[in-house]
Each structure stands twice: as C-alpha cells, then as structure tokens.
Short mmCIF file of C-alpha atoms in Angstrom, two decimals:
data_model
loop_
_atom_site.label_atom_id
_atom_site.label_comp_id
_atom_site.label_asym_id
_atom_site.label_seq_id
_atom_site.Cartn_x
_atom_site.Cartn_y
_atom_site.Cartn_z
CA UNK A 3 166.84 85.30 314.01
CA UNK A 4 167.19 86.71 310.76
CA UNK A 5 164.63 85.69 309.02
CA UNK A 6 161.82 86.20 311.31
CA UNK A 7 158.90 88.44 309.44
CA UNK A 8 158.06 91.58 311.92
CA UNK A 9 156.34 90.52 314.79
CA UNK A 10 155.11 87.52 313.24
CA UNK A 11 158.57 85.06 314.13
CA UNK A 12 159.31 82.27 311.82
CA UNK A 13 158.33 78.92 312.67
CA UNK A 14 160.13 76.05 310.73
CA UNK A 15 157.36 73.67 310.76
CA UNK A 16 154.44 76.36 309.43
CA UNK A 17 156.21 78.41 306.33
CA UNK A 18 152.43 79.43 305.54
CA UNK A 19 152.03 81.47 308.29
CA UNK A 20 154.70 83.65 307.41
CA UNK A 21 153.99 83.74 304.13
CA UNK A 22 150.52 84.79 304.70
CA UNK A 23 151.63 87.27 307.03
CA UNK A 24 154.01 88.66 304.32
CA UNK A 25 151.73 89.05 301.98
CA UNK A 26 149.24 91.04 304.14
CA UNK A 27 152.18 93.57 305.19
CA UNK A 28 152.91 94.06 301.37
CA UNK A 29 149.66 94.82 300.38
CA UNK A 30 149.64 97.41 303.06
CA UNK A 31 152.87 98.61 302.13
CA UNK A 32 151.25 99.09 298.10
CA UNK A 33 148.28 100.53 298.89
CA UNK A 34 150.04 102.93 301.64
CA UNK A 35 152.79 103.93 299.08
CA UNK A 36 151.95 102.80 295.45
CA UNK A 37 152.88 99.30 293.84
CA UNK A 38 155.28 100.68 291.21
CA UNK A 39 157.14 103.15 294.28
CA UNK A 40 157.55 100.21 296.60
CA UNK A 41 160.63 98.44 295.81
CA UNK A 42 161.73 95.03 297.82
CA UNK A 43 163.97 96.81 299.93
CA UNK A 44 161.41 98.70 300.87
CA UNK A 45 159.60 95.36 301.59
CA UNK A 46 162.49 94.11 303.64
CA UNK A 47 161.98 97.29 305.92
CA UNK A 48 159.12 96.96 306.34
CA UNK A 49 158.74 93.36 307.65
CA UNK A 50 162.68 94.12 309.45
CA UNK A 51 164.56 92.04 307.53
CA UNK A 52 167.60 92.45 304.81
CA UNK A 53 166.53 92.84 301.57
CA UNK A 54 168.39 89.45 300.53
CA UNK A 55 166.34 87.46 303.25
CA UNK A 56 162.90 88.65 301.92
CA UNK A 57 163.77 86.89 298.46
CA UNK A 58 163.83 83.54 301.28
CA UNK A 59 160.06 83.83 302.01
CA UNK A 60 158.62 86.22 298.01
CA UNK A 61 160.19 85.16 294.64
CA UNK A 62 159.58 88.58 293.46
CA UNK A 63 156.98 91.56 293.86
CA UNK A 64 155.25 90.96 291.06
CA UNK A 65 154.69 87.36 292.31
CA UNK A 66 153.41 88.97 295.31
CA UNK A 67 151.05 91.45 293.30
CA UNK A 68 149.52 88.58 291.74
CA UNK A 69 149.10 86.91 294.91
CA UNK A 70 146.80 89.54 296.48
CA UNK A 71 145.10 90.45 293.33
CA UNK A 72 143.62 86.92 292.95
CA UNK A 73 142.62 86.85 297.08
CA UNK A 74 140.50 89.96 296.15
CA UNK A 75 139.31 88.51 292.33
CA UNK A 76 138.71 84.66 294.00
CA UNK A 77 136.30 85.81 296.16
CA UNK A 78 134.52 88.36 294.21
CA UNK A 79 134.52 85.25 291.11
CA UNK A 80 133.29 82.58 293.71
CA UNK A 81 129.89 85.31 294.46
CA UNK A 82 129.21 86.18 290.88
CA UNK A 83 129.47 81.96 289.95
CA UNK A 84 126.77 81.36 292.92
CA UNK A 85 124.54 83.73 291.48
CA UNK A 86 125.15 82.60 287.81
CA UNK A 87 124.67 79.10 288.95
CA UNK A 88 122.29 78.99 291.55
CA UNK A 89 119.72 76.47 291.30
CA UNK A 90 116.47 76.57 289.08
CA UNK A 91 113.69 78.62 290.69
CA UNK A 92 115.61 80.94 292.16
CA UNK A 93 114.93 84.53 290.75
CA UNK A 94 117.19 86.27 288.61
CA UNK A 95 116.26 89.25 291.53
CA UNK A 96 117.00 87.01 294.34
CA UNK A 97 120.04 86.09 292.89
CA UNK A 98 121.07 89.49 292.41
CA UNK A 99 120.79 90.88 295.61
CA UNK A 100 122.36 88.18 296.87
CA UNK A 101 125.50 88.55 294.73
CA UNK A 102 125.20 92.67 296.22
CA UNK A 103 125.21 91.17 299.77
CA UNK A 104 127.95 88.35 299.06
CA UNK A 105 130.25 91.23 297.62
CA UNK A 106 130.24 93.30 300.50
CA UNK A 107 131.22 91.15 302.57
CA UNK A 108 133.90 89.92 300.17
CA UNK A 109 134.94 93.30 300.07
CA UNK A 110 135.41 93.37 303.91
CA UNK A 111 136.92 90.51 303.98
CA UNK A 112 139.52 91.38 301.87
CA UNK A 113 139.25 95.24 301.82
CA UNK A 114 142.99 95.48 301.51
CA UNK A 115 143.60 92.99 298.33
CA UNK A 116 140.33 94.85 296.99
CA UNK A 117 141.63 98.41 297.58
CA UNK A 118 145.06 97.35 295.79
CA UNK A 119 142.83 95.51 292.76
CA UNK A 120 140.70 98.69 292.54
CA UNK A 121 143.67 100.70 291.68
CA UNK A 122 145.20 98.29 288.87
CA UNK A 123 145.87 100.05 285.96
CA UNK A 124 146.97 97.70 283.25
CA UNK A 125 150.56 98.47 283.60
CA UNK A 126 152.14 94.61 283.38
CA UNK A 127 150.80 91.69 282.44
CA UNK A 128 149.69 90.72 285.83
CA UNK A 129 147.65 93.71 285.88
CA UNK A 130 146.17 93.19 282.63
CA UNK A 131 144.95 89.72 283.56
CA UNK A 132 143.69 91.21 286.91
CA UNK A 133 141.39 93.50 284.52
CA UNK A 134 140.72 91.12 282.13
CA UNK A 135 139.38 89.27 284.88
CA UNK A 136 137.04 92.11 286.49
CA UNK A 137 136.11 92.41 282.88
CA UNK A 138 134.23 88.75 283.54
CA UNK A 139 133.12 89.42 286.60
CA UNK A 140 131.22 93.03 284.98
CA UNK A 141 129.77 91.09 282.20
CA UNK A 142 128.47 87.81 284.40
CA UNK A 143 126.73 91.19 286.63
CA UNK A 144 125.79 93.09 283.63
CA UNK A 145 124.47 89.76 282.39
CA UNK A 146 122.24 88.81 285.64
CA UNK A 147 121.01 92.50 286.02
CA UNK A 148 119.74 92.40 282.75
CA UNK A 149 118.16 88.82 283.22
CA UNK A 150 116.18 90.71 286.65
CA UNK A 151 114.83 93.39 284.02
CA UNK A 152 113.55 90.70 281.87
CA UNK A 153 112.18 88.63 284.28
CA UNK A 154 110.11 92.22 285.67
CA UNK A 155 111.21 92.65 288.47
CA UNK A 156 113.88 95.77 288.03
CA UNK A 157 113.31 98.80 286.39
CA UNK A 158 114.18 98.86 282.71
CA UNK A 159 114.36 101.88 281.90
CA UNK A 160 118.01 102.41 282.67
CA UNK A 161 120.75 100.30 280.60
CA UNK A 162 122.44 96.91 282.28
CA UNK A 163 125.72 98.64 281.98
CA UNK A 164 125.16 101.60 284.00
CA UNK A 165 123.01 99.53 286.50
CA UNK A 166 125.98 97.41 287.54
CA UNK A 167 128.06 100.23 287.23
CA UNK A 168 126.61 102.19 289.32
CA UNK A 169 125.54 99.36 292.10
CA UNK A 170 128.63 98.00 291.89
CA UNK A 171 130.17 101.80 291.99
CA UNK A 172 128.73 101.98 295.58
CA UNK A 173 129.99 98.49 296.64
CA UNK A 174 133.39 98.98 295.58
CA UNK A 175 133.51 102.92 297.41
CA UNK A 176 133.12 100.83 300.92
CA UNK A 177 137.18 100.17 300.45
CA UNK A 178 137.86 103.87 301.26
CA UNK A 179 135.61 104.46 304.29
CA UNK A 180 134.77 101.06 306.13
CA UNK A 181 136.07 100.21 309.41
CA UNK A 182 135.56 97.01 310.29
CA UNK A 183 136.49 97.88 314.20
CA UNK A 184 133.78 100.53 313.56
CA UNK A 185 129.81 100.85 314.30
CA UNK A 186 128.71 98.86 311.07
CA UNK A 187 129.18 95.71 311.17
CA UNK A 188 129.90 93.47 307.97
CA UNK A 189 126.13 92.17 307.96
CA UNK A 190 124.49 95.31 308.90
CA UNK A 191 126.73 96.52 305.65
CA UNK A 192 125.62 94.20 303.61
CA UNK A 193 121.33 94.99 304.16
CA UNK A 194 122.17 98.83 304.32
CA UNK A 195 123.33 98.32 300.72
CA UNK A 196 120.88 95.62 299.69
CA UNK A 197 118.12 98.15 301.12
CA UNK A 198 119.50 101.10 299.80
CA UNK A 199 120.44 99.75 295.59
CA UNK A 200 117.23 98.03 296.19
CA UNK A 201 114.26 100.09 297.50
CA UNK A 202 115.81 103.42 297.46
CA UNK A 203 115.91 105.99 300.04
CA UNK A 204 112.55 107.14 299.74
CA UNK A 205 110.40 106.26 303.01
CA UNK A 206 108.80 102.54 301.62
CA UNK A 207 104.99 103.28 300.74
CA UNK A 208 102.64 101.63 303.81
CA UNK A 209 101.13 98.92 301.21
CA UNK A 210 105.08 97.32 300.24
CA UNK A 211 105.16 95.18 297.46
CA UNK A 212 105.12 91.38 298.24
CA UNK A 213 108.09 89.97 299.63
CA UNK A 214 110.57 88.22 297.43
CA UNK A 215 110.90 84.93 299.10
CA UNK B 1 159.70 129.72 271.10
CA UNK B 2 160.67 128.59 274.42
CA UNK B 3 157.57 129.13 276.29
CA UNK B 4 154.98 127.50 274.40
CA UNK B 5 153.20 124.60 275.75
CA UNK B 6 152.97 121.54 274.29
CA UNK B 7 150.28 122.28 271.53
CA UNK B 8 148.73 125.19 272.87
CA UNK B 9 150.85 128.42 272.01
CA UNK B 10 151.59 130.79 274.40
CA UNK B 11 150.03 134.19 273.34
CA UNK B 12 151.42 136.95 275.39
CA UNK B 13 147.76 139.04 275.65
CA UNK B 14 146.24 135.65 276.84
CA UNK B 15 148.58 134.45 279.65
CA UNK B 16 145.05 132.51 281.49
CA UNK B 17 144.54 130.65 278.25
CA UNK B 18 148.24 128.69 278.59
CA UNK B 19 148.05 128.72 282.69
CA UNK B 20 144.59 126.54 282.34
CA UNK B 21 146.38 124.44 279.77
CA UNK B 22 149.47 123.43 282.01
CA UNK B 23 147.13 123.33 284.91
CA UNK B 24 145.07 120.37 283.15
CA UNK B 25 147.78 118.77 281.48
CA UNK B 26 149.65 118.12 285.25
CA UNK B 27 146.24 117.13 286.62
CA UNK B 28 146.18 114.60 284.06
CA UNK B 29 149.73 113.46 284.72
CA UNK B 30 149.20 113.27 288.55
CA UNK B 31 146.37 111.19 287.49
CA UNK B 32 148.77 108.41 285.68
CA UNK B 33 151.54 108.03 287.44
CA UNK B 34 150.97 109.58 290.90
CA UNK B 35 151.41 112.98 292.61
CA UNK B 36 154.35 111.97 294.68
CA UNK B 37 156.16 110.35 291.66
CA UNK B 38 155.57 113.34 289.60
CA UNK B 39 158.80 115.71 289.09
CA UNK B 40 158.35 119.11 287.73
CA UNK B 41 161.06 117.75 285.12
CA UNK B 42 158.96 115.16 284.14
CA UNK B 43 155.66 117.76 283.82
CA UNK B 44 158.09 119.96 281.70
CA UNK B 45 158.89 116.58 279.63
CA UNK B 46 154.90 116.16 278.94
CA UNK B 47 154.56 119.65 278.34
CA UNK B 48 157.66 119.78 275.88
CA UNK B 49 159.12 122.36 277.50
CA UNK B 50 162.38 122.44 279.34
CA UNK B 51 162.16 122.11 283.32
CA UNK B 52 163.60 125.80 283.95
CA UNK B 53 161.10 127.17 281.41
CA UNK B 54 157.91 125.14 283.30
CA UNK B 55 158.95 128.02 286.08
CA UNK B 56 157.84 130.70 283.86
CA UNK B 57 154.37 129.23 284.23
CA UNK B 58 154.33 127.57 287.84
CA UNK B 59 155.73 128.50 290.75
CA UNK B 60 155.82 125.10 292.39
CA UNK B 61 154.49 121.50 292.34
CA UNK B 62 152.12 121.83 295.31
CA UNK B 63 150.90 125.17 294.10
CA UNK B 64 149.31 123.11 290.62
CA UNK B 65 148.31 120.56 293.28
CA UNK B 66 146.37 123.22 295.42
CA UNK B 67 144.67 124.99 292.30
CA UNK B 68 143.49 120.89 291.24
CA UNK B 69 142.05 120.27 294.12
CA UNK B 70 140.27 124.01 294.38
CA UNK B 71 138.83 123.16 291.17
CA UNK B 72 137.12 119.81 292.49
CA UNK B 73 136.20 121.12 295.55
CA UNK B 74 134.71 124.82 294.12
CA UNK B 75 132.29 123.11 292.18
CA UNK B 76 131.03 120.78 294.93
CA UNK B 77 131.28 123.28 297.62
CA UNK B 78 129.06 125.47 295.50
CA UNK B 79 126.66 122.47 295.24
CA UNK B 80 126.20 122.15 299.01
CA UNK B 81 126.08 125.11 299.89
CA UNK B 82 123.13 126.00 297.58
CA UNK B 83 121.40 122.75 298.77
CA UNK B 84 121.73 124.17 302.30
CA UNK B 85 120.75 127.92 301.18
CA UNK B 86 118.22 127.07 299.51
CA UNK B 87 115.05 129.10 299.78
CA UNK B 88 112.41 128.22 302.77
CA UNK B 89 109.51 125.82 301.29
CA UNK B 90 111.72 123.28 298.95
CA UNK B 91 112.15 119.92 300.99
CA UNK B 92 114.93 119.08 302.37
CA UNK B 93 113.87 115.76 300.08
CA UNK B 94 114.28 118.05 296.88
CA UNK B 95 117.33 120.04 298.24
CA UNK B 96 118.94 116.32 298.69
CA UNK B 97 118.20 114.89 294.72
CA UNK B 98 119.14 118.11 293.53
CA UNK B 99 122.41 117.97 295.48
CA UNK B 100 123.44 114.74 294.13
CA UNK B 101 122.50 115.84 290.34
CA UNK B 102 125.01 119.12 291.10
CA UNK B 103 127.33 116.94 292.23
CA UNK B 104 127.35 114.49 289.16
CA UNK B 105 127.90 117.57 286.87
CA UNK B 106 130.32 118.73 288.73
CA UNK B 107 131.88 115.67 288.48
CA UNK B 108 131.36 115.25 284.69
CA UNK B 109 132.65 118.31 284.11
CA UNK B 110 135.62 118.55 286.30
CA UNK B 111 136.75 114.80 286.15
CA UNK B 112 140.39 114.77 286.48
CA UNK B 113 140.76 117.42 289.06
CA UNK B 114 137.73 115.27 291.25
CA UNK B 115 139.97 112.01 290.41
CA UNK B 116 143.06 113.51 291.74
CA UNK B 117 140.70 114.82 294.62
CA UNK B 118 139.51 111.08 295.58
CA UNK B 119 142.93 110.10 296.07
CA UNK B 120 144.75 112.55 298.31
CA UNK B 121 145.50 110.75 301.39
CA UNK B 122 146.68 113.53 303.89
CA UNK B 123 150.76 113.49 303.06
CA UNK B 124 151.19 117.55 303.02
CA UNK B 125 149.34 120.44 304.09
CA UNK B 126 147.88 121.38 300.65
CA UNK B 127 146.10 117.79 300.74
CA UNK B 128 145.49 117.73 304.88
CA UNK B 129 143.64 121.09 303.85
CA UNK B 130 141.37 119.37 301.05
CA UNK B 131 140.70 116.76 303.10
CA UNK B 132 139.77 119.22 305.69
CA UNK B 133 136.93 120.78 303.27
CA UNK B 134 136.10 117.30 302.17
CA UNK B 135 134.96 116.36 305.35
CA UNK B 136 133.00 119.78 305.69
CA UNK B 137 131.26 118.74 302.76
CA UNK B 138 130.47 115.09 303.76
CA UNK B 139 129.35 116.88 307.34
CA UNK B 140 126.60 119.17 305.24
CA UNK B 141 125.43 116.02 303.21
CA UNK B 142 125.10 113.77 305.85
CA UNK B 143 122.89 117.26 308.14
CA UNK B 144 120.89 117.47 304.88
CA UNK B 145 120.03 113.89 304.52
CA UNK B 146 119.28 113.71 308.67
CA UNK B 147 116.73 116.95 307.41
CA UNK B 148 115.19 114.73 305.05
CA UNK B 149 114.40 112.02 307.08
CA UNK B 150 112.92 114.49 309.95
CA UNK B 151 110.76 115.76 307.41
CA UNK B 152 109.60 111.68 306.96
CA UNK B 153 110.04 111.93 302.75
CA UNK B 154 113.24 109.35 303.34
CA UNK B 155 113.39 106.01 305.04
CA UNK B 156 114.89 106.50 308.92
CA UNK B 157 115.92 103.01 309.04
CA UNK B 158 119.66 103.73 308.20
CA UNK B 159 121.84 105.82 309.63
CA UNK B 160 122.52 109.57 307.93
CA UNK B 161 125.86 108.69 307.97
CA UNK B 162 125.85 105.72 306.71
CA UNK B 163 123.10 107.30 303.65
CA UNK B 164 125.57 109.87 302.84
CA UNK B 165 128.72 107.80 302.73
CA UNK B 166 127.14 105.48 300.31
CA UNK B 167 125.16 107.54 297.90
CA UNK B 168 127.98 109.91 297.18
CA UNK B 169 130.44 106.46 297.04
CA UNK B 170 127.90 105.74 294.24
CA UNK B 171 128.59 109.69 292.76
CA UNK B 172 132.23 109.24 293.22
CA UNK B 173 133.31 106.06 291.29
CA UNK B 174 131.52 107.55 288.66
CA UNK B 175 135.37 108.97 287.80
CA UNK B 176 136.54 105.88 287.32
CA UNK B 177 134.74 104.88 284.34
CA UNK B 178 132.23 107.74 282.73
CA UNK B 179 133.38 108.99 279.78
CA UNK B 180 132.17 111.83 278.15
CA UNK B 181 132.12 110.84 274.73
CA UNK B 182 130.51 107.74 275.73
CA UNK B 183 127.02 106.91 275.12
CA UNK B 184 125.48 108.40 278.17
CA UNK B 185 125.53 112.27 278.61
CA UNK B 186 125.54 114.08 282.06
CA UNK B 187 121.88 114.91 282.09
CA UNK B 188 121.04 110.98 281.49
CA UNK B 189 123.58 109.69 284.05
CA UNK B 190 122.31 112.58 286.52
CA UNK B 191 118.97 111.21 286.16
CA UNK B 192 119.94 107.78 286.71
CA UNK B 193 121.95 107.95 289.64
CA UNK B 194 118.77 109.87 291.24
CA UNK B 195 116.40 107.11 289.92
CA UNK B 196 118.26 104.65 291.23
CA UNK B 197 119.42 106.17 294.51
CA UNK B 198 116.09 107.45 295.27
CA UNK B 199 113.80 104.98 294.14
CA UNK B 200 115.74 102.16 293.94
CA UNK B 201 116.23 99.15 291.47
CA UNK B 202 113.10 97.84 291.66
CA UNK B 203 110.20 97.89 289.43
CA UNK B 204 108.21 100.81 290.58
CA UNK B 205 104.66 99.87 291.93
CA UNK B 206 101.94 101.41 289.76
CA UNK B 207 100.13 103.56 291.93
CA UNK B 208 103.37 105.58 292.77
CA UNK B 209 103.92 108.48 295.20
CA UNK B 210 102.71 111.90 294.27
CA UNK B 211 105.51 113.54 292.22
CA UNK B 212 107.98 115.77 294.23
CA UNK B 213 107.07 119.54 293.17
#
C-alpha cells in the first residue's frame, strides 16, 4: 500500500510505530549523507515511498531534525540532572563518575541521534537551540567537575573546562567506533571509561586508595 | 591581476607561497560546508578568483583533497613511527606518553587538515587510501600500548584495543573545540591530556610512583 514505510508496513491502529521507524531511517539517511544534502525526496527513497506520501507520516525535515536532536539531548539532560540532583551525601566524585557511566550508555543508546547532534553546526534555529542546549549540559559538567576538585578528591591542577572537555572528548569519540553487535558490551563500555578518565592507564599501585563507596 | 588569491598575491618567484594558501583556504571550506558539496566554482568564489583561473593553481578537487589529508596524516605518521623507532632502553611506557604529546601537536598545528581527516568516510579512492593509513596508524598504537602493558608499567585489565581507541578519541575531539588563541597553549594541553590519560582524574596519592626517566 502506498504508504507503508520500508519494511516496516503501516498499521492503522499504531501511527507511532511508523513514525518511530521514520525517524530512525532519517537520521541514518543525515548522518550517511549530510542534513543540509538530504532533501525529502531523498527521504521518500529511502523509506520507498513518493515524496508527497512522506509529508503523510513528517511535517517537514527540520521537524524531523529536531526530533532526533532532542532523543540524543533528553537523555544526555536526564544524566547530567541525576548527578546535579542526587541526594545529600552523595560525593560530588561519585556523582561524577556516575554521570561518565550514565553517558555512555546514553550514547549507545542513541549513538545515531548523538552522532547527528555531534555534528550540529548552528546553521538554523533548531540547531542553535540544539547547541544552546549542550551549552547547559557543559556548564552543569564543568560545574560538578569543579565541585569534585573542591571537595579533594580530583586533581586540581588542570582547569574544569578542559577536564570536561577532555572526559567528555573521549565519551563523545565512542559515536565513530562502537559496535554495539561487537565484543564490548554497553556496560563493559561504560567501566573501561570510568577506569580509564578515572585511574589512568598506569598499572594501579598495590596499596589503592580506599574505595569510594 | 587574474591570478591572485584572495588576499595573498601571487608572486611569480614564489609559486609555493600561493599553492599553500589555496591549499588551506579549501581545507577550510571542506571543513564548513562539506567535501562532497564543495564545487571548484564555489572554492574559486572563496578564493575570489574566477573558476577557470582556480585551474592555474589546482589541477583537480580530489588532488587538494589528497594533499589535506597527506598533511594530517605526515605529521602523525611521523609520530608513530618515531614512537616505534625509538632507540632500545626507553619504555615502551615513555614511547606511548610521548606518542600521544606528538600527536596533540600535530594536531594543534595542523587542525583543519586533521578535521577534514576525522571525517572522511571511505566515498573515493583518495579517502579509502587515508583511511587505509589511518588504520595502519591505529594498528601501531594499539602494538605499542600491548608493549606497554607486557612491560607491566600499564594496567592489563583492558583491552589494547580498546586503550588505543579511547585515548586517541580523547586526542581527536580535541579539533572540535581547541583554539589556538585560546587560553591554553599546545605545551599545556599536551601535558594535560598525558596527566589525565595516564594518571587519571583522581587526586594523586602522596607517596607516588618513581618518576618515568
């Protein structure tokens, strides 16, 4: 029927389904070709259907943009609100590492809507709210990293900024090399990072510091 | 006269000086709106210069494309291959933090061209060929970091692999937001990506390990 998506066939009763599935195919189709080069025809091919009967299931492409740039920014803005607002007691360090762990496996969650976010530019005013929201998320990490320093447990002699850059640098490069059919799985990911950002590479001493409970 | 370049005159004794100029300038370009969307009319248009005339200086799109990525991946061939040369009695431990503070320089200095690098995806020979020498690059990182951990100076309890893939994700998204007239200079963000990499985020115990010689 003609508006059956792909392989995914329409079903009257569950329009979400399809729309779902659209969206997933177009942020394939962006991140395989480039937002601003895809057009909805394009879309239409992609999915096998005319470009008049996309416009059925997407109101437009930037619509759809928006779509999967908040599935990647929800998730990462859900972690970074945990940590900001987890309960009294907990230390600014604990917190921390578990926003590193949470984000990875945000990340491979949504490693698709994350690739396409990680490439926004700032060229429409979608994108620009898609960065000014990243901007939050940096500063709430920025913010938490430098709370860990003051509580002693970090280093401090390297700047908040570049700390969550660069932690968050290494996060954010699992997009172009993760698998998640591969031999690392999501929660082996997660401690390999933790471990890594953490403790460093160098073999841990025999007498470890005290475990953070 | 026709054949000068944007703001950088052509001089007919100094032919390299303009050739280096249009070879940055289309990097850049590439950069912004994407190798594949890039016409030679449109680099002529940046350069000021009428599309027939860009000829004089460049014989072809994917020849400027080939001499970008050769510029990216001179400087971190170089890098590895020293690390891997390097003479008998320096750890592999040493040869590894000296690797990754090459390859931030590099980086630093040639940030565009390792940019443009980071993003080829396979679609022609010239980039199936720098992909090719990308992965012989990852394949020496990941030997020297497996050399490292035989040698017991770096923790075994992660694969080399997985080591490699993740400190030089950390090195790589560097490009995407250092900027040289920042406040950070090479030599400090060097040093911090080794600090952190290396000995990790947290607080280092008094009675450290003896320093690497």
């Amino acid at each position: 029927v003609s508006d059956s998506v792909g392989e995914v066939p329409a079903r009257r009763g569950r329009p979400g389904h399809d729309r779902a599935a659209v969206l997933q195919r177009a942020i394939e189709l962006f991140n395989r070709q480039g937002y601003d080069a895809t057009s909805m025809g394009d879309l239409g091919r992609e999915l096998g259907v005319t470009k008049s009967a996309i416009y059925h299931h997407v109101s437009s492409k930037e619509h759809l943009l928006a779509e999967a740039l908040d599935q990647a920014l929800d998730g990462l803005t859900a972690a970074v609100t945990e940590a900001r607002d987890a309960s009294a007691g907990t230390s600014a360090y604990a917190r921390l590492r578990e926003l590193v762990g949470h984000s990875v496996q945000v990340l491979v969650t949504h490693q698709s809507a994350v690739t396409l976010l990680l490439r926004v530019r700032g060229n429409s005013p979608v994108e620009l709210a898609a960065l000014e929201r990243r901007r939050w998320i940096d500063d709430q990490i920025a913010d938490l990293v430098a709370e860990a320093m003051a509580e002693g447990s970090l280093r401090d002699d390297l700047s908040p900024q570049l700390v969550s850059r660069l932690l968050f640098g290494m996060v954010n490069s699992l997009v172009e090399w993760y698998r998640s059919d591969g031999p690392v799985d999501a929660t082996e990911l997660s401690a390999a990072v933790c471990r890594l950002a953490f403790e460093g590479l160098e073999r841990p001493l025999r007498s470890a510091r005290p475990q953070e409970s």
